[in-house]
PDB file of C-alpha atoms in Angstrom:
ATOM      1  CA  UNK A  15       0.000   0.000   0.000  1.00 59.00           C
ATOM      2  CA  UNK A  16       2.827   2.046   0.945  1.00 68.00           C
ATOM      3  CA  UNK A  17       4.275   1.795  -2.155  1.00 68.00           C
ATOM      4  CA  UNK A  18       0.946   2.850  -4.484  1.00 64.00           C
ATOM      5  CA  UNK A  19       0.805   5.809  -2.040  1.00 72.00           C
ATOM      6  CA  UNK A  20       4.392   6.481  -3.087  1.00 73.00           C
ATOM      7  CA  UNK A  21       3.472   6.147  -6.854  1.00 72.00           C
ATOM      8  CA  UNK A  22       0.034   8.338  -6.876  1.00 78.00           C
ATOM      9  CA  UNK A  23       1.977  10.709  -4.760  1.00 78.00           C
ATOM     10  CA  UNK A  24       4.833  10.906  -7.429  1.00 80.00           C
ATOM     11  CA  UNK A  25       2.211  10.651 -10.678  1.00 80.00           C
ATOM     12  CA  UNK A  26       0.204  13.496  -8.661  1.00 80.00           C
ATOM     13  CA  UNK A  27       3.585  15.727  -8.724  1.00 84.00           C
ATOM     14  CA  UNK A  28       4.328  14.839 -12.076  1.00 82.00           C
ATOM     15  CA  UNK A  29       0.749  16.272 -13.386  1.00 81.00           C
ATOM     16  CA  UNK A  30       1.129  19.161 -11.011  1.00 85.00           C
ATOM     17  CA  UNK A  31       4.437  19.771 -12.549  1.00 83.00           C
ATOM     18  CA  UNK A  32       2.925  19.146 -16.263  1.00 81.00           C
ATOM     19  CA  UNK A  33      -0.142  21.453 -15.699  1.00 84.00           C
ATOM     20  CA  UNK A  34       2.268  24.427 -14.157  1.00 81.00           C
ATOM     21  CA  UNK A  35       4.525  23.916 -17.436  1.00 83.00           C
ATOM     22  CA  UNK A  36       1.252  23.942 -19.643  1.00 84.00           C
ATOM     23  CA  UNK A  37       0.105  27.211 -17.804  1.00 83.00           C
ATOM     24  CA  UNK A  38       3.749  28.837 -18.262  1.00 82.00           C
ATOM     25  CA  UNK A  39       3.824  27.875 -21.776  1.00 83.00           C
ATOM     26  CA  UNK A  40       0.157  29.733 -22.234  1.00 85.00           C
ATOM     27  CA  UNK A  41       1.499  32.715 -20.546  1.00 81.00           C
ATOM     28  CA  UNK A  42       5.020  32.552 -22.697  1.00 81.00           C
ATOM     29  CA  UNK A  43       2.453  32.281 -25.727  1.00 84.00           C
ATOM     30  CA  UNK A  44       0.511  35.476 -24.682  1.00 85.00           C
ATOM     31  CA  UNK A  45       3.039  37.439 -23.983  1.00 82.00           C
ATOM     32  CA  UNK A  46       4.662  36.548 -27.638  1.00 84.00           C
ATOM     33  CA  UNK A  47       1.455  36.980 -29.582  1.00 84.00           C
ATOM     34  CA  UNK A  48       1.107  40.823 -27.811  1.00 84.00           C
ATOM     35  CA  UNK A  49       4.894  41.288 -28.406  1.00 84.00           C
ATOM     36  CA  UNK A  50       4.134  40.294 -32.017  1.00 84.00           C
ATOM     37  CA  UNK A  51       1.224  42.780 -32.262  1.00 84.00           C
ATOM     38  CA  UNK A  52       3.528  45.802 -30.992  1.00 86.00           C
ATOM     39  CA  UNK A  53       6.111  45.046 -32.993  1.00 88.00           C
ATOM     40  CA  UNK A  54       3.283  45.429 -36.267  1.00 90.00           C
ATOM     41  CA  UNK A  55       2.079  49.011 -34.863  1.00 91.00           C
ATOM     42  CA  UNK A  56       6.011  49.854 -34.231  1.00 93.00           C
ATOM     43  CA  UNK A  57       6.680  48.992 -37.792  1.00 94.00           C
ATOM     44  CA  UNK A  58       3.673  50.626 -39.411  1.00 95.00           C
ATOM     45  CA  UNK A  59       3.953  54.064 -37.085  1.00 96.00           C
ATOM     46  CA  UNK A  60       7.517  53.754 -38.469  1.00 96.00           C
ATOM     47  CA  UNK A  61       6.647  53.851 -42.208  1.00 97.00           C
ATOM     48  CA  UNK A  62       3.940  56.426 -41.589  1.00 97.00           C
ATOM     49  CA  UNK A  63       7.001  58.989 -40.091  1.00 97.00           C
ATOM     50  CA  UNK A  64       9.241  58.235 -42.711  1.00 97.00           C
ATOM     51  CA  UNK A  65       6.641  58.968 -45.347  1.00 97.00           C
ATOM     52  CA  UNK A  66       5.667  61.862 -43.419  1.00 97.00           C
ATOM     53  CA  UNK A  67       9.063  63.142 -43.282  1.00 98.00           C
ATOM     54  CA  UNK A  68      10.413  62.380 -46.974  1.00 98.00           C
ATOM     55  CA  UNK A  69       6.817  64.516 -48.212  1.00 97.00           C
ATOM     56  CA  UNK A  70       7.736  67.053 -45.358  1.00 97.00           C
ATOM     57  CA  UNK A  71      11.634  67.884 -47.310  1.00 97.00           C
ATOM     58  CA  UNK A  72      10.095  67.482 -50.574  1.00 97.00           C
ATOM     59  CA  UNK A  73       7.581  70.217 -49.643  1.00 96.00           C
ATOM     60  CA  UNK A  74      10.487  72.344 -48.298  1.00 94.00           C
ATOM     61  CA  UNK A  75      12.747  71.845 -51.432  1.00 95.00           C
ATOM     62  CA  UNK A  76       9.883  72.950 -53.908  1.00 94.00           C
ATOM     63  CA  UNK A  77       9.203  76.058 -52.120  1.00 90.00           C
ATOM     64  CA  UNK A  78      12.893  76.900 -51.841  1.00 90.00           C
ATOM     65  CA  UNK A  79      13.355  76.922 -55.743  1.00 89.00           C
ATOM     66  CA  UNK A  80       9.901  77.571 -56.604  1.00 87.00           C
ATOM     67  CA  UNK A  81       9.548  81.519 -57.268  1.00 78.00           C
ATOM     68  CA  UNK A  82       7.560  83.678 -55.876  1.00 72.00           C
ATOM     69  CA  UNK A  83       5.411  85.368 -58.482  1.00 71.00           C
ATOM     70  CA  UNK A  84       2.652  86.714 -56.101  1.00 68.00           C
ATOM     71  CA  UNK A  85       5.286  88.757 -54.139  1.00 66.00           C
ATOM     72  CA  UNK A  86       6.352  90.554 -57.505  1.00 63.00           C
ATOM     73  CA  UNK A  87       2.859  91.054 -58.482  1.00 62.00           C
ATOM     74  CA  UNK A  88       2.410  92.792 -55.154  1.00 61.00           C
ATOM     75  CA  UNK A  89       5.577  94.904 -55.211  1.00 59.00           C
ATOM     76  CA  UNK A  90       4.347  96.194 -58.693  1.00 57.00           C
ATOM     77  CA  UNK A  91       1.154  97.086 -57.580  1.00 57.00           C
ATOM     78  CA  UNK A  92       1.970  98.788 -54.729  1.00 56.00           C
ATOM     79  CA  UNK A  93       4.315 101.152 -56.247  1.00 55.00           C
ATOM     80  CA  UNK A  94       1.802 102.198 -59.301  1.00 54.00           C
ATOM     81  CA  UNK A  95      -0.765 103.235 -56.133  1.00 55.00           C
ATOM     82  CA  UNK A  96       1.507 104.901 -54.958  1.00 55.00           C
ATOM     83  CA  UNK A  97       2.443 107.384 -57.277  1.00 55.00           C
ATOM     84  CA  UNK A  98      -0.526 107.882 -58.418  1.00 57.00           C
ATOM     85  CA  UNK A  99      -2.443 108.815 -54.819  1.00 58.00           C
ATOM     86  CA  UNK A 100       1.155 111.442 -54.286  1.00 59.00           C
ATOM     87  CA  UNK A 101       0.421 112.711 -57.904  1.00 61.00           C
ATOM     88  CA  UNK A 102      -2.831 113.438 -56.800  1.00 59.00           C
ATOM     89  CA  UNK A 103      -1.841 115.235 -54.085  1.00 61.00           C
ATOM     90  CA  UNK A 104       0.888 117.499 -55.848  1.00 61.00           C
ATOM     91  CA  UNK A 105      -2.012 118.638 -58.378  1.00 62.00           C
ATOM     92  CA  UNK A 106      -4.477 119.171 -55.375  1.00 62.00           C
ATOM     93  CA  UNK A 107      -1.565 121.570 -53.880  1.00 59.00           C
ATOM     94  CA  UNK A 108      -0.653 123.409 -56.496  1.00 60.00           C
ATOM     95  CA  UNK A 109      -4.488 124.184 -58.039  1.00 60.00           C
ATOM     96  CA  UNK A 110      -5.162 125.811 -54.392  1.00 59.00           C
ATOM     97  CA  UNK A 111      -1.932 127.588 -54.680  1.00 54.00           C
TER      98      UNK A 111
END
């Protein structure tokens, strides 16, 4: 008797042992499956800033050497006003003089 209590004893450690492994490899499993999922959003976000930053430089380069033509159009403008409203004024001055 002493020896089948020996034996159950032993096969009970053994499945204790077995079902401890079982829940270890479950948790090992989780923790590789969530690993796995990070390391997708870590790639993707990844991609997403070096898109981001190549259309960022391109942006930058175009309107480096891409001319300004509103700016000239504005200078031009300005100055025509100008002489005209001042060569309004020298008339108005000199007709009441």
């Amino acid at each position: 008797m002493n020896r089948l209590d020996a034996m159950s004893k032993e096969a009970m450690s053994k499945l204790e042992d077995l079902m401890n492994s079982s829940r270890v490899n479950e948790l090992l499993h989780k923790r590789e499956q969530e690993e796995k999922k990070k390391n997708c959003i870590l790639w993707i976000l990844a991609i997403m800033g070096a898109v981001a930053a190549v259309a960022g430089i391109a942006y930058t380069v175009y309107r480096f050497f891409t001319p300004d033509y509103l700016e000239d159009f504005e200078d031009d403008f300005d100055d025509d006003f100008d002489d005209d409203f001042f060569e309004d004024e020298k008339s108005e001055a000199s007709s009441e003089d």
